[in-house]
Tab-separated table of C-alpha atoms in Angstrom:
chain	number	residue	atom	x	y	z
A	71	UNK	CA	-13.490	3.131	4.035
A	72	UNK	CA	-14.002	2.237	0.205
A	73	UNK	CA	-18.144	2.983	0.782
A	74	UNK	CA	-18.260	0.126	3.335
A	75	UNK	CA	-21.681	-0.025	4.508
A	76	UNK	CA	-22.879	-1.868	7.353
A	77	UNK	CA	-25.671	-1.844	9.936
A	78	UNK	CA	-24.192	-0.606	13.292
A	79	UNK	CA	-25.836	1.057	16.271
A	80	UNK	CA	-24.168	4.311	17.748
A	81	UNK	CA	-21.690	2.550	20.004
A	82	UNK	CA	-20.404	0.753	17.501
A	83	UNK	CA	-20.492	3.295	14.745
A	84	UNK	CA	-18.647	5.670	17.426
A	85	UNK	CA	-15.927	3.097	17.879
A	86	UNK	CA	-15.703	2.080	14.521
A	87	UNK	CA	-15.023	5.920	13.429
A	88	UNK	CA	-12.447	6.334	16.264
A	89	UNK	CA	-10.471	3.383	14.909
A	90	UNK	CA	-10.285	4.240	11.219
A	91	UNK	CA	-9.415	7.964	12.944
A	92	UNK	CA	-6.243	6.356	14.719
A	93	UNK	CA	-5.485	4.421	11.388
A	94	UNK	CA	-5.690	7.372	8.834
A	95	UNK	CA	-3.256	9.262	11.364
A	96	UNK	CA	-1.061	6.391	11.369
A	97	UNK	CA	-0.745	6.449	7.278
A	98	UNK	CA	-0.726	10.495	6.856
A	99	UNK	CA	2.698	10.537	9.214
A	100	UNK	CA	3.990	7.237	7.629
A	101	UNK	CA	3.749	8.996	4.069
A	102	UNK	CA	3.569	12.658	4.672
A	103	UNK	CA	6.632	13.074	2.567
A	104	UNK	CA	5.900	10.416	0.234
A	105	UNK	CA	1.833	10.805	-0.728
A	106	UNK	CA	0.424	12.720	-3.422
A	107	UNK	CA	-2.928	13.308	-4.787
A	108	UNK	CA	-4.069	14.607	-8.062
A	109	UNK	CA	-2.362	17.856	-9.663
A	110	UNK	CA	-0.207	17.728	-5.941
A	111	UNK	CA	3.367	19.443	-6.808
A	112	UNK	CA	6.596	16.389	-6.702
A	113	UNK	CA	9.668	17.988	-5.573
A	114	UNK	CA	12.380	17.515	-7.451
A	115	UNK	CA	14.881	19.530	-6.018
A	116	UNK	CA	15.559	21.943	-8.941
A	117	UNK	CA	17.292	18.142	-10.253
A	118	UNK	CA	18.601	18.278	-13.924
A	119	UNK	CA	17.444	16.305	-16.923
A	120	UNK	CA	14.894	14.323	-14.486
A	121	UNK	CA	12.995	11.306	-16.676
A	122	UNK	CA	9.464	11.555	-16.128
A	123	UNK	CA	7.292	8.285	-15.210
A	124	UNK	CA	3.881	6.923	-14.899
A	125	UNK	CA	1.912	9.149	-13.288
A	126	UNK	CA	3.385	12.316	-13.678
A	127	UNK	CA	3.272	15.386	-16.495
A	128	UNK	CA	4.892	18.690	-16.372
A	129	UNK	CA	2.779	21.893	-15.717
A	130	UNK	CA	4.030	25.673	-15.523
A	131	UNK	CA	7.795	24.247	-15.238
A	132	UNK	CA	6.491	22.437	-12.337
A	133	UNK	CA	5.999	18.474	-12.026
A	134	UNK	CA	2.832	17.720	-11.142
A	135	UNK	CA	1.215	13.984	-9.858
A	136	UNK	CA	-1.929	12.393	-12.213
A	137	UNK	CA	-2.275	9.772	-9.925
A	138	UNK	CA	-3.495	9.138	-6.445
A	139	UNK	CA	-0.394	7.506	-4.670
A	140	UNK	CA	3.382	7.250	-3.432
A	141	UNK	CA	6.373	8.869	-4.965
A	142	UNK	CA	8.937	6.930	-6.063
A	143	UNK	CA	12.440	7.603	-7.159
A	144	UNK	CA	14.686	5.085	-9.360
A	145	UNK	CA	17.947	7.397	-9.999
A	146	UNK	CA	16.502	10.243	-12.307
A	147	UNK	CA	13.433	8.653	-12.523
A	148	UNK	CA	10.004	9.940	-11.114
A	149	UNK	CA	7.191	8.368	-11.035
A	150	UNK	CA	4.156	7.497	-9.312
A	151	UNK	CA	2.833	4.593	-7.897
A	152	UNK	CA	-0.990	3.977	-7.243
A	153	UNK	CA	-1.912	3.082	-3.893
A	154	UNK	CA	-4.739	0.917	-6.166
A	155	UNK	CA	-4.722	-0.666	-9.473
A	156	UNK	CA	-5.623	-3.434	-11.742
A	157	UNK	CA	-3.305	-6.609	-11.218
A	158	UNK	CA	-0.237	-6.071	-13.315
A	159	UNK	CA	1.613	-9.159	-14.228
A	160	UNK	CA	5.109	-9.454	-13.465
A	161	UNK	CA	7.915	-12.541	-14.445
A	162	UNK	CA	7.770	-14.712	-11.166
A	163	UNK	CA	4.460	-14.232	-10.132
A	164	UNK	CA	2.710	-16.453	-8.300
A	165	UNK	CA	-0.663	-16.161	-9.532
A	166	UNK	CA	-3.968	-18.347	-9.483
A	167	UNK	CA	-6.711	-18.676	-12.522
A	168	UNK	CA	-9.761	-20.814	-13.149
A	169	UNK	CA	-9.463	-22.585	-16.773
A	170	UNK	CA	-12.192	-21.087	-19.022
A	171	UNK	CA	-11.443	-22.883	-22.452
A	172	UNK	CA	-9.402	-26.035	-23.450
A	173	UNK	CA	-7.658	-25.023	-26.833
A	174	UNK	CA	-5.365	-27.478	-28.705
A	175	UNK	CA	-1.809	-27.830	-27.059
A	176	UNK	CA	-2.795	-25.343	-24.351
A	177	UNK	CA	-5.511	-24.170	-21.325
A	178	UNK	CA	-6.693	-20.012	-21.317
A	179	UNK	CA	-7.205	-19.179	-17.527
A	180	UNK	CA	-9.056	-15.949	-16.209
A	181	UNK	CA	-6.288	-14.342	-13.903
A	182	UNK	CA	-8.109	-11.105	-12.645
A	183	UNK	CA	-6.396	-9.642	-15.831
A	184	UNK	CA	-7.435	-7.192	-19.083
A	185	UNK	CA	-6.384	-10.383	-21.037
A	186	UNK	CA	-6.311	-14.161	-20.209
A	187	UNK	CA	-3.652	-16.187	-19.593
A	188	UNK	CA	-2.199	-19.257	-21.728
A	189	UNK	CA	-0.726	-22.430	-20.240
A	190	UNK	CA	0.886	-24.644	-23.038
A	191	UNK	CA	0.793	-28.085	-22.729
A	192	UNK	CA	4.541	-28.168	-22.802
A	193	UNK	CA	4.739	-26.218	-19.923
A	194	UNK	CA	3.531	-28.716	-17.360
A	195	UNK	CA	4.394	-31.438	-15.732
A	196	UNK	CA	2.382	-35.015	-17.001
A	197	UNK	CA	0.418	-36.460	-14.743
A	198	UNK	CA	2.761	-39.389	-15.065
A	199	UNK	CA	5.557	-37.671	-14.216
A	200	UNK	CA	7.768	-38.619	-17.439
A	201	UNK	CA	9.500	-35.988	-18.876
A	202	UNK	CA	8.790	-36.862	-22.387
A	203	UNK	CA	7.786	-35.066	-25.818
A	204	UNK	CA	3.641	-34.426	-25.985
A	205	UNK	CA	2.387	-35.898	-28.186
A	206	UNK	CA	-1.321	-36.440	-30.241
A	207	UNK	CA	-2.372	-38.814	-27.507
A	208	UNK	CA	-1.626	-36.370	-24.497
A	209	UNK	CA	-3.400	-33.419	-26.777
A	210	UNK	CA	-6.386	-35.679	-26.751
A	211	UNK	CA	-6.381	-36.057	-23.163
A	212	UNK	CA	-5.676	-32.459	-22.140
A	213	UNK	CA	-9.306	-32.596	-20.569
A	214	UNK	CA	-8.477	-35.192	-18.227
A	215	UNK	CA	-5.752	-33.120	-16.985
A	216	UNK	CA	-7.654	-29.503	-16.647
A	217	UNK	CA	-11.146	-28.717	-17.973
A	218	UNK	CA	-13.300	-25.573	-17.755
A	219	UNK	CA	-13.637	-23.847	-13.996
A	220	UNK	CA	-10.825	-25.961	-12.601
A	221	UNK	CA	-8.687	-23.874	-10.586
A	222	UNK	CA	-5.142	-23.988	-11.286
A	223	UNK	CA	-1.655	-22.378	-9.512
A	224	UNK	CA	0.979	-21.341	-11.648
A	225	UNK	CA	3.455	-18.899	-12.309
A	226	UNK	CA	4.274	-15.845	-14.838
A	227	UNK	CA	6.670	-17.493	-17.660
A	228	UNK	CA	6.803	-14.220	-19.998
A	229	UNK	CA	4.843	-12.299	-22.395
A	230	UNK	CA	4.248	-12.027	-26.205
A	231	UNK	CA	4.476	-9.464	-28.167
A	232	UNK	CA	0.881	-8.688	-28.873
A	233	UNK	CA	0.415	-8.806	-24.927
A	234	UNK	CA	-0.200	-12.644	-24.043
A	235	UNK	CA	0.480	-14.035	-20.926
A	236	UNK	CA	2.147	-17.021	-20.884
A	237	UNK	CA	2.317	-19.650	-17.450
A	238	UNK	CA	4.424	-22.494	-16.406
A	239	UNK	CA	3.681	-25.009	-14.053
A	240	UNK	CA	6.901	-27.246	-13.805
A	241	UNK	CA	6.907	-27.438	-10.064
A	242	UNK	CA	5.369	-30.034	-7.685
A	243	UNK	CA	3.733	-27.319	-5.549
A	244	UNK	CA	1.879	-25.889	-8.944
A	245	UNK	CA	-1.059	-27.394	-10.502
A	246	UNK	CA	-4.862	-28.417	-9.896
A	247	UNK	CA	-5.793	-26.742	-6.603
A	248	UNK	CA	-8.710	-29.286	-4.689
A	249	UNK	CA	-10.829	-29.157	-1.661
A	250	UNK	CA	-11.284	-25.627	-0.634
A	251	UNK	CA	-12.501	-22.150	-1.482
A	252	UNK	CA	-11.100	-19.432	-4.029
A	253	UNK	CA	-11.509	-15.815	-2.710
A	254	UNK	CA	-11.359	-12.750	-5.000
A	255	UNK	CA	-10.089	-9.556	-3.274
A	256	UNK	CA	-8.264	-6.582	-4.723
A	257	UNK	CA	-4.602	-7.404	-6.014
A	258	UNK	CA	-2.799	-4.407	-3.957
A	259	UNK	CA	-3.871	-5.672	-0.999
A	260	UNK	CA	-1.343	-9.031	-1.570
A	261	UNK	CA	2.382	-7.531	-1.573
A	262	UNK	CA	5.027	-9.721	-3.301
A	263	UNK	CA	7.029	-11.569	-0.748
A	264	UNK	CA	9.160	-14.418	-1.525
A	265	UNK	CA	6.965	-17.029	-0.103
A	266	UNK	CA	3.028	-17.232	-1.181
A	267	UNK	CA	2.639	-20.715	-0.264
A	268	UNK	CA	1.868	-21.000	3.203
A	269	UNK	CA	0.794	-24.285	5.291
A	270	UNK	CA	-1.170	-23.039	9.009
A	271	UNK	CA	-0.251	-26.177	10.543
A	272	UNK	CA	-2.242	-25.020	13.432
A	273	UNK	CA	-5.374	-25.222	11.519
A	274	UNK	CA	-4.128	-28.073	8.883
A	275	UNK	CA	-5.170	-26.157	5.803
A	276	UNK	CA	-2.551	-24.560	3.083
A	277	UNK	CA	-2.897	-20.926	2.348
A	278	UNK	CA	-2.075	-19.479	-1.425
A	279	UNK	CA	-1.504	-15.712	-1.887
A	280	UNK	CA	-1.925	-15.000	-5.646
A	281	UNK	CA	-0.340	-11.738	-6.660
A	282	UNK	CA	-3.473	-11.177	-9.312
A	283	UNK	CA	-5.850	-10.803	-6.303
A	284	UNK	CA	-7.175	-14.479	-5.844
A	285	UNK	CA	-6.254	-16.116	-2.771
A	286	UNK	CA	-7.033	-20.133	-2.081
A	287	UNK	CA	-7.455	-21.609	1.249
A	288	UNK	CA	-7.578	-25.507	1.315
A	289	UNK	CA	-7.205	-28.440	3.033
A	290	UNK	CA	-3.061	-29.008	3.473
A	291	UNK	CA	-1.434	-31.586	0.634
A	292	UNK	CA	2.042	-32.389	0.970
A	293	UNK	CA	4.071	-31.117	-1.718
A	294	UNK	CA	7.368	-31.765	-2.831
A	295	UNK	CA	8.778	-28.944	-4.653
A	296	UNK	CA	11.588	-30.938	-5.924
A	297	UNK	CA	11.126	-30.941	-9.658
A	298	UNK	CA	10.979	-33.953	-11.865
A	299	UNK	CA	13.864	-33.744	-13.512
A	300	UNK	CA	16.314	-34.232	-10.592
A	301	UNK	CA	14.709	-37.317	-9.753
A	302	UNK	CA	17.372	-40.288	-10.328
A	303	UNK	CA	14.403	-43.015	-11.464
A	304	UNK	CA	11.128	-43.708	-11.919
A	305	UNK	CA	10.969	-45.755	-9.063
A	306	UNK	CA	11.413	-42.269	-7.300
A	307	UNK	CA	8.739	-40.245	-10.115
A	308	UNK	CA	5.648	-42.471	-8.755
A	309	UNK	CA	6.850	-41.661	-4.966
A	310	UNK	CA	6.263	-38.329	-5.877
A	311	UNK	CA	2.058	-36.833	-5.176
A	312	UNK	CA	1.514	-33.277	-6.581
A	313	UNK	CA	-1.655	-30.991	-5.999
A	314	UNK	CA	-3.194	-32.350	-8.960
A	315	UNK	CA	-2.626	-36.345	-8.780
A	316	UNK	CA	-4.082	-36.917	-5.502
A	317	UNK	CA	-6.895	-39.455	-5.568
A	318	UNK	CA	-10.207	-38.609	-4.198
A	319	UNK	CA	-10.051	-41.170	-1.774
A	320	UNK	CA	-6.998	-39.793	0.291
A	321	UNK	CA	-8.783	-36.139	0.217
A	322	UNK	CA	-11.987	-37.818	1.621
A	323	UNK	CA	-10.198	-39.275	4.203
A	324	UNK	CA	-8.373	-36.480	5.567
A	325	UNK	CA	-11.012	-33.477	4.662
A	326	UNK	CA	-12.474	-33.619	8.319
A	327	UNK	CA	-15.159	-31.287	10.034
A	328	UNK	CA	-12.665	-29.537	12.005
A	329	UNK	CA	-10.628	-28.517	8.740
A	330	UNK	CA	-13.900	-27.657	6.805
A	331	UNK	CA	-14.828	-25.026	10.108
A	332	UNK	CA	-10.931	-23.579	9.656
A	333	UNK	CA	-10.963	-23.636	5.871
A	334	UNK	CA	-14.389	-20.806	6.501
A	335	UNK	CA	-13.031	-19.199	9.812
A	336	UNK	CA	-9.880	-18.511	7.387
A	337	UNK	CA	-11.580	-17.375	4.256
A	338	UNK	CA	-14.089	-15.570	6.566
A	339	UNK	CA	-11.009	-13.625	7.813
A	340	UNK	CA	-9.881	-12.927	4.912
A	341	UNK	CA	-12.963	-11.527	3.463
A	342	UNK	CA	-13.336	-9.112	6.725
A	343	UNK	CA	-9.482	-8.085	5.885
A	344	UNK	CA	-10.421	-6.923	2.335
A	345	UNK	CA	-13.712	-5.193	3.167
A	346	UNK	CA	-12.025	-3.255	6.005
A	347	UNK	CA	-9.126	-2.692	3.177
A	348	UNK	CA	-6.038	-3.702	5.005
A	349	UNK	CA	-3.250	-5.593	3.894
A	350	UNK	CA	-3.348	-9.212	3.721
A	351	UNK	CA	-0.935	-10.953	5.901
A	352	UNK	CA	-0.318	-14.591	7.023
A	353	UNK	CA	0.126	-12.836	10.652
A	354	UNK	CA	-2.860	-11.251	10.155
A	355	UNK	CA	-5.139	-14.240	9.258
A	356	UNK	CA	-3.926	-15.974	11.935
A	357	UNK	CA	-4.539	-13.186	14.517
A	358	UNK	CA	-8.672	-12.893	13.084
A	359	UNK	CA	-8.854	-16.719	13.351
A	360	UNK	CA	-7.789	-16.728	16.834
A	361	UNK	CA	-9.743	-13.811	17.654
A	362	UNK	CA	-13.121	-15.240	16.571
A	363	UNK	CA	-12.040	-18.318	18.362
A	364	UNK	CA	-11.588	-16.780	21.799
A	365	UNK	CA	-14.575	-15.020	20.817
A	366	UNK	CA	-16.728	-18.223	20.681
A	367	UNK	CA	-17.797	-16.945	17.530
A	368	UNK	CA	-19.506	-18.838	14.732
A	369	UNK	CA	-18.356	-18.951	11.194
A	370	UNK	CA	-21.128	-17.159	10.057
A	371	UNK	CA	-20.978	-14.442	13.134
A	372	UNK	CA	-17.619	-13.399	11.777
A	373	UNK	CA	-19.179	-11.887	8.977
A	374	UNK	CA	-21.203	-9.771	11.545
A	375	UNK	CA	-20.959	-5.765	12.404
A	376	UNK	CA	-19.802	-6.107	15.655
A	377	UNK	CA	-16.533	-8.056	14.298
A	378	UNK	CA	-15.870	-5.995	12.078
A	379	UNK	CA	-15.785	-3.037	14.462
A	380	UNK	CA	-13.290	-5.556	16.730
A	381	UNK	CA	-11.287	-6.220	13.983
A	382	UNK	CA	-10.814	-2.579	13.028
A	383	UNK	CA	-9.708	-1.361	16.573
A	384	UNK	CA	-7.467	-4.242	17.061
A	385	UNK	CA	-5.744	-3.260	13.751
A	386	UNK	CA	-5.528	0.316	15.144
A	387	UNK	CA	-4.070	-0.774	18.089
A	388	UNK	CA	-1.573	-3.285	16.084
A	389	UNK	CA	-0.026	-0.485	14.242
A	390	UNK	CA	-0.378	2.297	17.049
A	391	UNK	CA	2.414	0.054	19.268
A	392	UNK	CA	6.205	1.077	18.576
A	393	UNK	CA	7.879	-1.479	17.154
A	394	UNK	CA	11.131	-2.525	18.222
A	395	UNK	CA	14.654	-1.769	16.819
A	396	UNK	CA	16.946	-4.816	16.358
């Protein structure tokens, strides 16, 4: 699957080849209908005046795919959509970037993206909370706030019209992300839900799904995701501790062993997830973490041949059970 490579014996090879067999048999009667490869024919029904999309040119009075993926059909419209792509940025994304330059009145972040990202300076919150005009003195101290190869959460504000990608980060839950590890796997493996923040309470770490293909697991923070401007005072504004204002001090007292080991077991997981090339889940996470667990397995083994064989035929399994009608 995608040239994976690894070094397994016959029983596992054997078992790792039935698995993906159960799993490709799964997906061809899922999207028999649905799937096309290159130059495959898209029926159209003998349909009038149909628009034709991405992915799709007209041969011999017959529609033909360009494109490796799933039909789709948006009233007259026909077009195709790649089972894998570069990340394409969409208003409301929730997307992670690591700051490569500090510019005047605004940050340029490398988002997995042909082009980088911009984050003005108005488009945060202050460290201080005030809602207030920037000014020189906050320009000068943009550093202090975000330098190069900080990591930083935000979301999709809009684009310019040569292309730019602009970011906000208004929100309590956005900002500086500390005390954990940044994982880069492909971005159609991360479907759009409406939550990407997730806190494993289990485990005690917090768990960001970035739709441009990074992913961040950390040690939990709490959050409010109130934002500043419905506070009533500033009595209220210093009460308030966002992902980026959190002293040192407080992480170091609360970044245990135990949450280091889960913060790895969870990344680990995730890693095994995007070799193997299956859809990355909260569910799913939680299911490898547990698994290695009962397992007795050490962080490191998880990276091993023999998991990754497990992990494979469990998957099969997973999908293989009918699911259950409400």
């Amino acid at each position: 699957m995608r040239g994976l490579q690894l070094s397994l014996d016959k029983g596992q090879k054997l078992r790792f080849e039935r698995a993906f067999e159960v799993l490709e048999s799964l997906s061809s009667k899922s999207n028999s209908d649905a799937s096309v490869i290159v130059a495959d024919d898209i029926s159209v029904n003998n349909e009038d005046s149909i628009l034709k999309g991405h992915g799709t040119a007209e041969m011999n009075d017959r529609l033909v795919a360009t494109l490796c993926g799933v039909v789709e059909r948006v009233n007259k419209l026909v077009y195709v959509r790649p089972l894998r792509a570069r990340y394409k940025p969409e208003i409301g994304d929730i997307i992670i970037g690591r700051v490569i330059e500090v510019a005047p009145k605004r940050w340029k972040l490398e988002i997995n993206f042909s082009q980088d990202a911009v984050l003005m300076l108005s488009s945060m919150n202050l460290p201080d909370g005030i809602q207030r005009r920037r000014t020189a003195v906050d320009e000068l101290n943009m550093r202090s706030i975000f330098e190069e190869n900080d990591v930083i959460c935000a979301e999709v504000r809009g684009f310019q019209h040569d292309g730019c990608l602009h970011l906000q980060a208004r929100s309590q839950k956005y900002g500086k992300l500390k005390r954990g590890q940044l994982l880069t796997i492909p971005p159609y493996l991360v479907k759009k839900r409406k939550q990407h923040f997730h806190h494993l309470d289990q485990y005690g770490i917090d768990l960001i799904l970035g739709c441009n293909g990074f992913v961040w697991v950390g040690e939990h923070v709490e959050v409010r995701d109130d934002m500043i401007e419905d506070l009533s005072d500033k009595s209220e504004q210093q009460k308030v501790k966002s992902w980026n204002t959190m002293g040192d001090e407080e992480v170091q007292e609360a970044y245990t062993l135990d949450t280091r080991q889960n913060i790895c077991r969870s990344a680990n997981a995730i890693r095994v997830l995007s070799t193997l090339g299956f859809t990355i889940t909260v569910e799913i996470i939680t299911e490898i973490v547990e698994l290695s667990k009962s397992m007795d397995l050490d962080v490191h083994e998880m990276l091993g041949a023999e998991f990754y064989v497990i992990v494979a035929e469990k998957e099969a399994e997973r999908r293989s059970l009918p699911t259950k009608r409400r």
